[in-house]
Structure formats: C-alpha cells, structure tokens
XYZ file of C-alpha atoms in Angstrom:
513
model
C -51.429 2.803 -2.236
C -48.696 1.025 -0.258
C -48.877 1.346 3.524
C -45.078 1.341 4.086
C -45.531 0.129 7.685
C -47.498 3.093 8.980
C -49.777 1.081 11.246
C -46.812 -0.659 12.834
C -45.131 2.721 13.405
C -48.265 4.127 15.061
C -48.452 1.091 17.331
C -44.793 1.415 18.362
C -45.362 5.083 19.211
C -48.543 4.447 21.194
C -50.687 6.516 18.828
C -54.275 5.284 18.623
C -57.275 6.120 16.466
C -58.633 8.340 19.256
C -56.189 10.121 21.573
C -56.544 12.583 24.447
C -54.711 15.720 23.388
C -53.692 17.123 26.774
C -50.991 15.883 29.155
C -48.875 17.054 32.075
C -46.259 14.347 31.696
C -47.634 11.974 34.308
C -51.245 11.837 33.170
C -53.494 12.431 30.174
C -56.472 14.740 30.624
C -59.964 14.349 29.287
C -61.410 17.643 28.097
C -64.630 18.877 26.554
C -62.857 20.438 23.595
C -63.659 19.565 20.002
C -62.092 16.647 18.175
C -59.202 17.383 15.815
C -58.923 14.825 13.031
C -55.622 14.270 11.267
C -55.796 13.305 7.598
C -52.597 12.362 5.802
C -51.753 14.538 2.783
C -50.039 11.440 1.377
C -53.228 9.495 0.647
C -56.037 11.521 2.221
C -56.795 8.855 4.817
C -57.777 9.556 8.409
C -54.825 8.628 10.606
C -56.376 9.395 13.975
C -57.792 12.148 16.161
C -57.039 14.057 19.350
C -59.297 15.951 21.758
C -58.565 19.654 21.935
C -57.945 21.360 25.276
C -60.818 23.404 26.671
C -60.071 26.493 28.762
C -60.615 24.793 32.110
C -58.250 21.958 31.208
C -55.684 24.458 29.917
C -55.735 26.247 33.255
C -55.199 22.929 35.067
C -52.213 22.125 32.874
C -50.733 25.609 33.275
C -51.050 25.311 37.058
C -49.188 22.001 36.947
C -46.414 23.616 34.884
C -46.028 26.338 37.524
C -46.054 23.776 40.334
C -43.609 21.512 38.523
C -41.235 24.445 37.934
C -40.878 25.057 41.689
C -39.456 21.554 42.077
C -37.637 21.149 38.731
C -35.548 24.323 39.189
C -34.040 22.753 42.328
C -32.597 19.803 40.401
C -28.895 20.374 39.606
C -28.441 21.278 35.943
C -26.262 18.203 35.189
C -28.983 15.995 36.659
C -31.526 17.700 34.385
C -29.051 17.063 31.571
C -29.059 13.363 32.386
C -32.833 13.325 31.939
C -32.428 14.932 28.505
C -29.715 12.393 27.660
C -32.179 9.620 28.372
C -34.749 11.346 26.140
C -32.144 11.348 23.379
C -31.596 7.626 23.840
C -35.350 7.007 23.636
C -35.497 9.023 20.422
C -32.706 6.907 18.946
C -34.775 3.843 19.750
C -37.881 5.315 18.107
C -36.164 7.143 15.229
C -37.589 5.031 12.394
C -41.258 4.913 13.477
C -41.269 8.597 14.486
C -39.605 9.606 11.201
C -42.228 7.578 9.363
C -45.075 9.301 11.226
C -43.572 12.725 10.515
C -43.431 11.841 6.824
C -46.960 10.425 6.699
C -48.721 13.107 8.745
C -46.821 16.116 7.354
C -45.923 14.915 3.848
C -42.138 15.384 3.756
C -39.969 12.576 2.410
C -39.103 9.723 4.740
C -35.429 10.627 4.614
C -36.341 14.175 5.706
C -38.536 12.706 8.439
C -35.590 10.695 9.711
C -33.461 13.826 9.448
C -35.935 15.737 11.592
C -35.765 13.095 14.332
C -31.962 13.201 14.050
C -32.181 16.936 14.746
C -34.024 16.063 17.954
C -31.287 13.626 18.928
C -28.601 16.196 18.095
C -30.211 18.913 20.225
C -30.445 16.427 23.110
C -26.700 15.819 22.832
C -26.053 19.567 22.642
C -28.262 20.246 25.675
C -26.567 17.547 27.747
C -23.196 19.252 27.292
C -24.797 22.626 27.917
C -26.124 21.447 31.295
C -22.564 21.769 32.651
C -21.884 25.137 30.987
C -24.658 27.519 32.062
C -22.012 30.005 33.084
C -22.025 33.724 33.840
C -19.206 36.272 34.059
C -17.150 37.928 36.788
C -16.514 41.673 36.716
C -14.151 43.961 38.653
C -15.877 46.287 41.074
C -14.929 49.958 41.310
C -15.320 49.691 45.097
C -12.606 48.142 47.295
C -13.258 44.764 48.886
C -16.204 44.114 46.577
C -16.771 41.334 44.075
C -19.189 41.392 41.151
C -20.481 38.536 39.039
C -23.560 37.480 37.105
C -25.437 34.208 37.142
C -28.304 32.684 35.221
C -31.415 31.282 36.880
C -34.316 29.252 35.470
C -36.953 31.532 33.973
C -40.209 29.633 34.541
C -42.789 27.798 32.428
C -42.114 28.255 28.687
C -44.913 28.199 26.117
C -43.945 26.579 22.800
C -46.137 27.096 19.716
C -44.951 25.108 16.692
C -45.860 24.876 13.005
C -46.783 21.859 10.887
C -43.698 21.819 8.667
C -41.334 20.680 11.436
C -43.820 18.990 13.728
C -41.286 17.562 16.190
C -37.845 19.178 15.726
C -38.753 22.767 16.622
C -40.440 21.629 19.832
C -37.251 19.773 20.757
C -35.055 22.796 20.008
C -36.983 24.711 22.638
C -37.852 22.046 25.178
C -34.454 20.357 25.503
C -32.726 23.685 26.155
C -35.517 24.884 28.431
C -35.380 21.657 30.458
C -31.640 21.775 31.138
C -32.063 25.460 32.016
C -34.578 24.409 34.695
C -37.792 25.500 32.963
C -40.986 23.569 32.444
C -42.675 23.542 29.024
C -46.208 23.771 27.658
C -46.351 22.699 24.004
C -49.126 23.822 21.682
C -48.438 21.944 18.400
C -50.003 22.678 15.022
C -53.533 21.343 14.716
C -52.458 20.031 11.293
C -49.993 17.524 12.791
C -51.344 16.616 16.249
C -50.402 12.933 16.213
C -46.680 13.721 16.062
C -47.100 15.541 19.374
C -48.852 12.535 20.916
C -45.957 10.299 19.867
C -43.364 12.676 21.331
C -45.283 13.028 24.581
C -45.509 9.243 24.902
C -41.737 8.917 24.441
C -40.982 11.644 26.994
C -43.571 10.418 29.507
C -41.915 7.004 29.688
C -38.501 8.555 30.371
C -39.831 11.091 32.885
C -41.756 8.484 34.853
C -38.711 6.216 35.044
C -36.540 9.091 36.286
C -39.142 10.523 38.693
C -39.308 13.901 36.947
C -41.977 16.119 38.547
C -45.373 16.328 36.876
C -45.737 19.484 34.798
C -42.210 19.594 33.348
C -43.454 18.389 29.935
C -46.990 19.555 29.186
C -48.984 19.195 25.969
C -52.090 21.184 24.984
C -53.404 20.339 21.534
C -55.848 22.762 19.979
C -56.589 25.553 17.549
C -55.632 29.240 17.707
C -57.702 29.802 20.851
C -55.296 27.583 22.829
C -52.405 29.661 21.534
C -54.219 32.805 22.683
C -54.675 31.433 26.206
C -51.004 30.547 26.317
C -49.886 33.941 25.011
C -52.079 35.847 27.481
C -51.045 33.778 30.519
C -49.032 35.968 32.900
C -47.617 32.829 34.536
C -45.750 31.971 31.316
C -42.772 34.371 31.119
C -41.630 33.231 27.638
C -43.593 32.301 24.533
C -41.603 30.740 21.694
C -43.730 30.802 18.541
C -42.928 29.448 15.086
C -45.215 30.103 12.136
C -46.528 32.845 9.875
C -45.784 36.552 10.250
C -49.486 37.158 10.883
C -49.518 34.664 13.744
C -46.273 36.042 15.155
C -47.569 39.601 15.245
C -50.671 38.461 17.131
C -48.561 36.529 19.656
C -46.089 39.399 20.086
C -48.882 41.908 20.721
C -50.574 39.750 23.347
C -47.334 38.855 25.122
C -46.005 42.428 25.070
C -49.204 43.752 26.665
C -48.287 41.757 29.782
C -44.571 42.591 29.376
C -43.642 38.971 28.738
C -40.894 37.727 26.421
C -41.399 36.471 22.868
C -39.061 34.300 20.819
C -40.379 34.499 17.258
C -39.391 32.388 14.251
C -41.601 33.579 11.414
C -41.577 33.875 7.620
C -38.691 33.539 5.211
C -38.209 34.739 1.631
C -34.786 33.293 1.097
C -32.471 33.897 -1.833
C -29.345 32.376 -3.316
C -27.019 34.651 -5.269
C -25.198 32.802 -8.062
C -22.169 34.727 -9.316
C -20.022 34.120 -12.436
C -17.405 32.729 -10.050
C -19.649 29.958 -8.727
C -19.190 26.229 -9.096
C -22.426 25.684 -11.007
C -22.647 22.005 -10.096
C -22.817 22.968 -6.424
C -25.088 25.928 -7.162
C -27.635 23.861 -9.085
C -27.702 21.077 -6.522
C -28.084 23.497 -3.603
C -30.781 25.471 -5.386
C -32.728 22.364 -6.353
C -32.975 20.875 -2.870
C -33.545 24.303 -1.345
C -36.474 24.965 -3.660
C -38.279 21.605 -3.728
C -37.254 19.944 -0.451
C -40.289 19.435 1.833
C -42.328 20.563 -1.219
C -41.243 24.146 -0.577
C -42.692 24.159 2.933
C -39.597 25.054 4.931
C -39.135 28.497 6.442
C -35.639 28.262 4.907
C -36.867 27.151 1.458
C -35.061 28.829 -1.449
C -37.690 31.071 -3.033
C -35.498 33.400 -5.120
C -32.449 32.750 -7.316
C -30.542 35.933 -8.062
C -28.306 34.994 -10.989
C -25.613 37.011 -12.778
C -26.430 37.786 -16.399
C -23.281 36.002 -17.635
C -24.429 32.607 -16.293
C -28.175 33.224 -16.211
C -29.102 31.239 -19.331
C -26.981 28.242 -18.358
C -28.398 28.175 -14.835
C -31.928 28.488 -16.188
C -31.526 25.630 -18.638
C -29.867 23.324 -16.131
C -32.632 23.970 -13.604
C -35.364 23.335 -16.152
C -33.702 20.043 -17.071
C -33.348 19.067 -13.404
C -37.003 19.871 -12.630
C -38.135 17.623 -15.449
C -36.413 14.688 -13.731
C -38.129 15.146 -10.349
C -40.243 12.223 -9.164
C -43.374 13.360 -7.326
C -45.387 10.979 -5.182
C -45.723 9.121 -1.896
C -42.923 10.523 0.310
C -42.459 7.161 2.017
C -41.303 5.744 -1.316
C -37.528 6.374 -1.506
C -37.805 6.729 -5.282
C -39.700 10.026 -4.981
C -38.099 13.458 -4.511
C -41.192 15.547 -3.746
C -44.215 14.746 -1.598
C -47.518 16.579 -1.125
C -48.412 19.956 0.298
C -49.920 19.807 3.776
C -53.578 20.279 2.715
C -55.898 21.687 0.085
C -55.695 25.193 1.518
C -51.980 25.097 0.749
C -52.775 23.882 -2.777
C -55.121 26.826 -3.244
C -52.420 29.272 -2.096
C -50.032 27.653 -4.598
C -52.541 28.034 -7.464
C -53.285 31.632 -6.467
C -49.566 32.425 -6.544
C -49.190 30.991 -10.064
C -52.077 33.161 -11.260
C -50.546 36.262 -9.662
C -47.197 35.571 -11.331
C -48.887 35.659 -14.738
C -50.969 38.693 -13.828
C -47.879 40.683 -12.799
C -46.052 39.784 -16.016
C -43.900 36.872 -14.944
C -42.957 34.038 -17.300
C -43.536 30.480 -16.058
C -40.664 28.342 -17.367
C -42.023 25.295 -15.526
C -45.744 25.916 -15.328
C -46.566 23.732 -12.355
C -50.101 22.544 -11.658
C -52.029 20.146 -9.430
C -51.490 16.435 -10.067
C -54.428 14.079 -10.452
C -54.972 10.362 -10.930
C -53.591 7.236 -9.309
C -51.324 7.986 -6.374
C -52.521 11.581 -6.120
C -55.990 10.951 -4.644
C -55.426 13.275 -1.678
C -55.453 16.287 -4.014
C -52.358 17.716 -2.308
C -49.667 16.926 -4.889
C -48.391 19.766 -7.087
C -45.625 20.211 -9.638
C -42.673 22.407 -8.598
C -42.695 25.564 -10.744
C -40.050 28.022 -11.973
C -40.834 31.619 -12.989
C -38.813 34.511 -14.386
C -39.862 37.592 -12.421
C -38.866 40.970 -11.062
C -38.011 41.241 -7.375
C -40.532 44.073 -7.056
C -43.538 41.882 -7.942
C -45.940 41.794 -4.996
C -46.164 37.994 -5.172
C -42.359 37.738 -4.992
C -42.369 39.926 -1.891
C -44.638 37.404 -0.143
C -43.824 33.974 1.210
C -45.793 31.262 -0.583
C -45.391 27.967 1.248
C -45.088 25.896 -1.922
C -42.409 24.795 -4.438
C -42.298 27.941 -6.601
C -38.836 29.241 -7.495
C -38.310 32.783 -8.812
C -35.418 33.587 -11.181
C -34.055 37.150 -11.073
C -31.169 38.540 -13.146
C -28.469 40.922 -11.852
C -25.373 42.735 -13.160
C -23.222 43.778 -10.166
C -22.657 42.145 -6.797
C -23.923 45.284 -5.055
C -27.165 45.035 -7.048
C -27.476 41.353 -6.144
C -27.169 42.093 -2.427
C -29.748 44.864 -2.696
C -32.140 42.439 -4.369
C -31.420 39.800 -1.723
C -32.186 42.305 1.050
C -35.121 43.882 -0.778
C -37.864 41.910 0.996
C -39.470 42.232 4.418
C -38.270 38.829 5.627
C -34.725 38.182 6.832
C -34.181 34.529 7.684
C -31.708 32.688 5.433
C -29.485 33.637 2.504
C -26.658 32.205 0.451
C -24.066 33.143 -2.120
C -22.459 30.742 -4.572
C -18.969 32.000 -5.401
C -15.286 31.065 -5.316
C -14.319 34.759 -5.231
C -13.111 35.813 -1.768
C -14.084 39.456 -2.216
C -17.663 38.555 -3.177
C -17.884 36.188 -0.244
C -16.565 38.674 2.297
C -18.788 41.476 0.992
C -21.821 39.215 1.303
C -20.888 38.363 4.917
C -20.016 41.936 5.901
C -22.226 44.514 7.626
C -23.189 45.877 4.196
C -23.983 42.407 2.889
C -26.839 40.033 3.696
C -29.259 41.363 6.307
C -30.445 37.861 7.267
C -29.873 35.956 10.475
C -28.281 33.163 8.410
C -25.787 33.844 5.619
C -24.139 30.878 3.863
C -21.404 30.496 1.262
C -21.497 27.651 -1.284
C -24.332 25.842 0.441
C -28.079 26.385 0.116
C -30.444 28.295 2.352
C -31.941 25.250 4.115
C -30.498 22.530 6.300
C -29.217 24.469 9.325
C -27.161 22.568 11.905
C -28.180 22.682 15.545
C -24.767 23.999 16.674
C -25.495 27.504 15.394
C -28.157 29.900 16.626
C -31.148 29.672 14.270
C -33.332 32.670 13.453
C -33.717 35.809 11.410
C -34.290 39.543 11.295
C -37.039 41.932 10.159
C -40.417 40.192 9.800
C -38.790 36.852 10.621
C -39.094 38.045 14.210
C -35.558 38.350 15.565
C -35.626 35.170 17.662
C -32.785 32.685 18.049
C -33.168 28.995 18.851
C -30.989 25.904 19.054
C -27.208 26.345 19.311
C -24.590 28.916 20.309
C -25.837 30.992 23.269
C -29.542 30.713 22.422
C -29.970 29.067 25.857
C -29.859 32.486 27.495
C -33.373 33.365 26.348
C -34.715 30.529 28.533
C -33.085 31.949 31.681
C -33.043 35.163 33.676
C -29.815 37.054 34.309
C -28.929 38.205 37.801
C -26.059 40.564 38.674
C -24.577 40.065 42.130
C -22.301 42.369 44.138
C -20.734 41.144 47.367
C -19.140 43.436 49.936
C -16.668 41.446 52.006
C -15.151 44.509 53.735
C -16.048 46.288 56.972
C -17.213 49.625 55.488
C -19.836 50.682 52.969
C -18.325 52.692 50.118
C -20.934 53.808 47.565
C -20.631 53.555 43.797
C -19.635 56.568 41.745
C -17.892 58.055 44.803
C -21.156 59.255 46.342
C -20.813 60.460 49.944
C -23.735 59.893 52.305
C -23.117 60.493 55.988
C -25.488 60.896 58.926
C-alpha cells in the first residue's frame, strides 16, 4: 500500500515511534502508566505509541495547570489573543502534515483531514477577535447614585475530553476560547488517536516557549477512561468539556455534578434530513450523500435518517442507490476514494450488529453493505455504506450507530415529518430540503425541529465555527465554538458601586439604629 508521505509528516510534527504522553507545555513527563499503541485503520500498521498518565503524574500536571492559571489570568486578554494568533500561524505552517496524520490515524479522507485543521485555524482567528470583546453589560440601579454592571472573569483550569472522530478540531474549539478567556487547559484525548495530540502539543509548545507563556497553560494527559475519571472528579477543575458517547457523557456529568462543577457535553446524534416535494433534489441528494458517508459515518452530525415525502420517495431512493454504487472505498489518503475505514474492528462489529438488527426488526436493505476484504483492505476496517428502508420506531433506528448506515423513512404531511425528526432521544443536527417558505419557517419555529442545529437546503454535517455548536436532549445541551459560547469558560460577576454619601437599601427597606 502506498505510504503517501506519512513518515515525512510524522517527522515534521515531531511524532516518534515512542512518545511520552503527558506534558505541561514546557516539559514532557515520564510516567509509569501503560503504553498505548496506535494502529492505523488505513493499513493496520503500528504508527507509534504513547505512555499513559499514571495518577501521580496526573496530579502533578493538574497542579501545574492551577499554578499556571494564577499567572495566565493576569495577562491582558488581547495579549492572550496574540498568543492564539501565533498558534494559528503555526497551524497554517503545519496544515498539510497534520491533516495527513489526522487522516492516517483516524481514517477520514485527506481532504477532510485538511478541513479539520482548517477548523482549528478558523477558531484561532475567531478567538483572536474575541479577545477584545469579552464584554459584559451595564444596568440601571433602582437606588440613587449607584451604578450596576457585570463583568466576566477567567474561570480556572478547564478539562477537555475529546473523541477519536475529530481528534484535533474539538480540542481547539475548547482550548482557543479557554485560553483567550484566561483559563488553562488539560486535554485528555481519545486513546484511539493519541498521536494527533502529540503533534498538536508539539506545535503549541514551540509557540508558548517563544512567547514565554507560563507552564501549565496547555497540558496533555493521554490515557484511558481512568484518566477521564480523575479529571472529572478533580475539584480544582471547575469545567469539564466532554465529547463522545451518551454513556460516557452521563458518567462524566454524574461525577462532575457530585462536586457541583460545570459540564459542557457534546454527545450522540441521530440526525435527519426531511426531503419535501418542494425540494431541489439535486441539492438534496448531494447533501444526503456526503452527510451519510462522509468520515465513513463517524461524525456526530452524520445523516442517519432520511425522512422523504411519499411523492418523491421512489425517485430519491433510486437516485441514492445509483449514487452509492459509484462510491470508491479505500485508502483515505488517495484523493480518488470517497470513503475510508472505520476506526477499528470494534466499530466494524457494531456496524455488522446493526445490519443484523435491521433485518431482525423487518427492515429492507436496499444496499446491503458488508465488510470488504482483499488487497487494500488488510486492516479489516473497511465497510460498504448501506441503505435500509425502516420504520422510525425500530429500536436500531433509535440508536446511534457510528457507521455509514442510512435509514429511509416515508412521510405524508410536514407535521408528521417533523414528529418523526424529533422522535428520537438525541437532538444535535437536523435539516429540511425545501423551496417552500412555509415549510421552512415551520421547521425553524418553536414547534419545528427540537435540535440545537436546524438547517435549510444544506445537510446535517459541516458546521461553521461562527455559530454555537451543540444539541439538546441526550446530546447533552452544551455549546462550543462560535456565537457567545465563550461565556461557559468564564465566571460572571455582578458589580454595584455606590458613589453617593448615604446608604439606601434595595427594595426600599428601612434599617435604622
């Protein structure tokens, strides 16, 4: 199998065969934790390894994050923004090798890997502007000669737990905003993609050392679920931002809530596109296709359900079947391929289990799917994207299967379509394909989509960093990235100043001695 310059990319990023997995920004720590080996789903080869954090080393890193916060919060926000600007410039310099590593270690296409690094660059640019806009409000006091206002202060060390499917972008969404807000960060990446975290830490370390950023502002603790548990239970970490499964999110939320900390949760998605008779079907098919098979169905915003009006159902079905038959599946670093591998063989097993459950519940597989074998598929992680006609009530349809399986569901009225769209426990992303203004406005109204993201005439995936990203229900309710998502990384303080010579009390209370 072609190498596509992987070794050169690893060298440029400072990723070695054996890497320490723990850092406080100025130094790398040796720990007694187990070794985590990273095998590429592209070809099954060992890329490299990292050493997991043990509990003692974690405590050392956490202490450095607390210590670093005391100094970092004193830096003016625009100066912190300048540091993030320099990180963005370093990412531009390393965009191609980092995008290549993302593709090779995670399995998404190279163009998607480059897109993920571009997201990092974009959030840097956004955060730089934000560093001069961390503004509060002024309010009129009911008392004479009093002034009221609110301001936002740095919150403290932020714990960031990320998933394998976006091994670098989600960390950047959190860290770049947290840094300009004056927080320090402790990143616990997925143990399935540890080398991406090493590359990012190397890039940031070089910038931070050059700009004399305090140690502890950017911390990295590689490891399994136990490291995430230490982070979640740490009373010195006021905010835990966790991205992953609903099961993981519930565990994090329970642990954090027991110490009355804050959780920012980005969990499962079961996203649907409604295709109405008033849709431009060329746009609808294209949006549905990328939404369903992009990243091999391993995005939290992947299109899992197509809710199609009965008048256009057969045409949509046939066009999708034809499109699926033209998909090229193979090495994601090869620009001629549309679909790469699943992350590992556990994901393949979940995919096969889902196909069996579809049949068991009475679904009809239009594109049967299956695991690919032979030359180019030696890793055992390549599968065929599948399409199934189902009912929304099927238990397997109610679940999120992280694989390229698309469910087709028929509807008659727009109200029925919206009920089907909302009829799952997840509430991340949604879309409607229509040129009818009334359908569009109903979908976007309070009685329409119950998701955190609702799109018109675009698919469910591919969110821009300018908008707040997140969802409702079992998706967790968190918001990251754009808009005013920065506020979760800060604490609000209300201030009242009496500049008079008497002390009137609020609500007209009289208190005299």
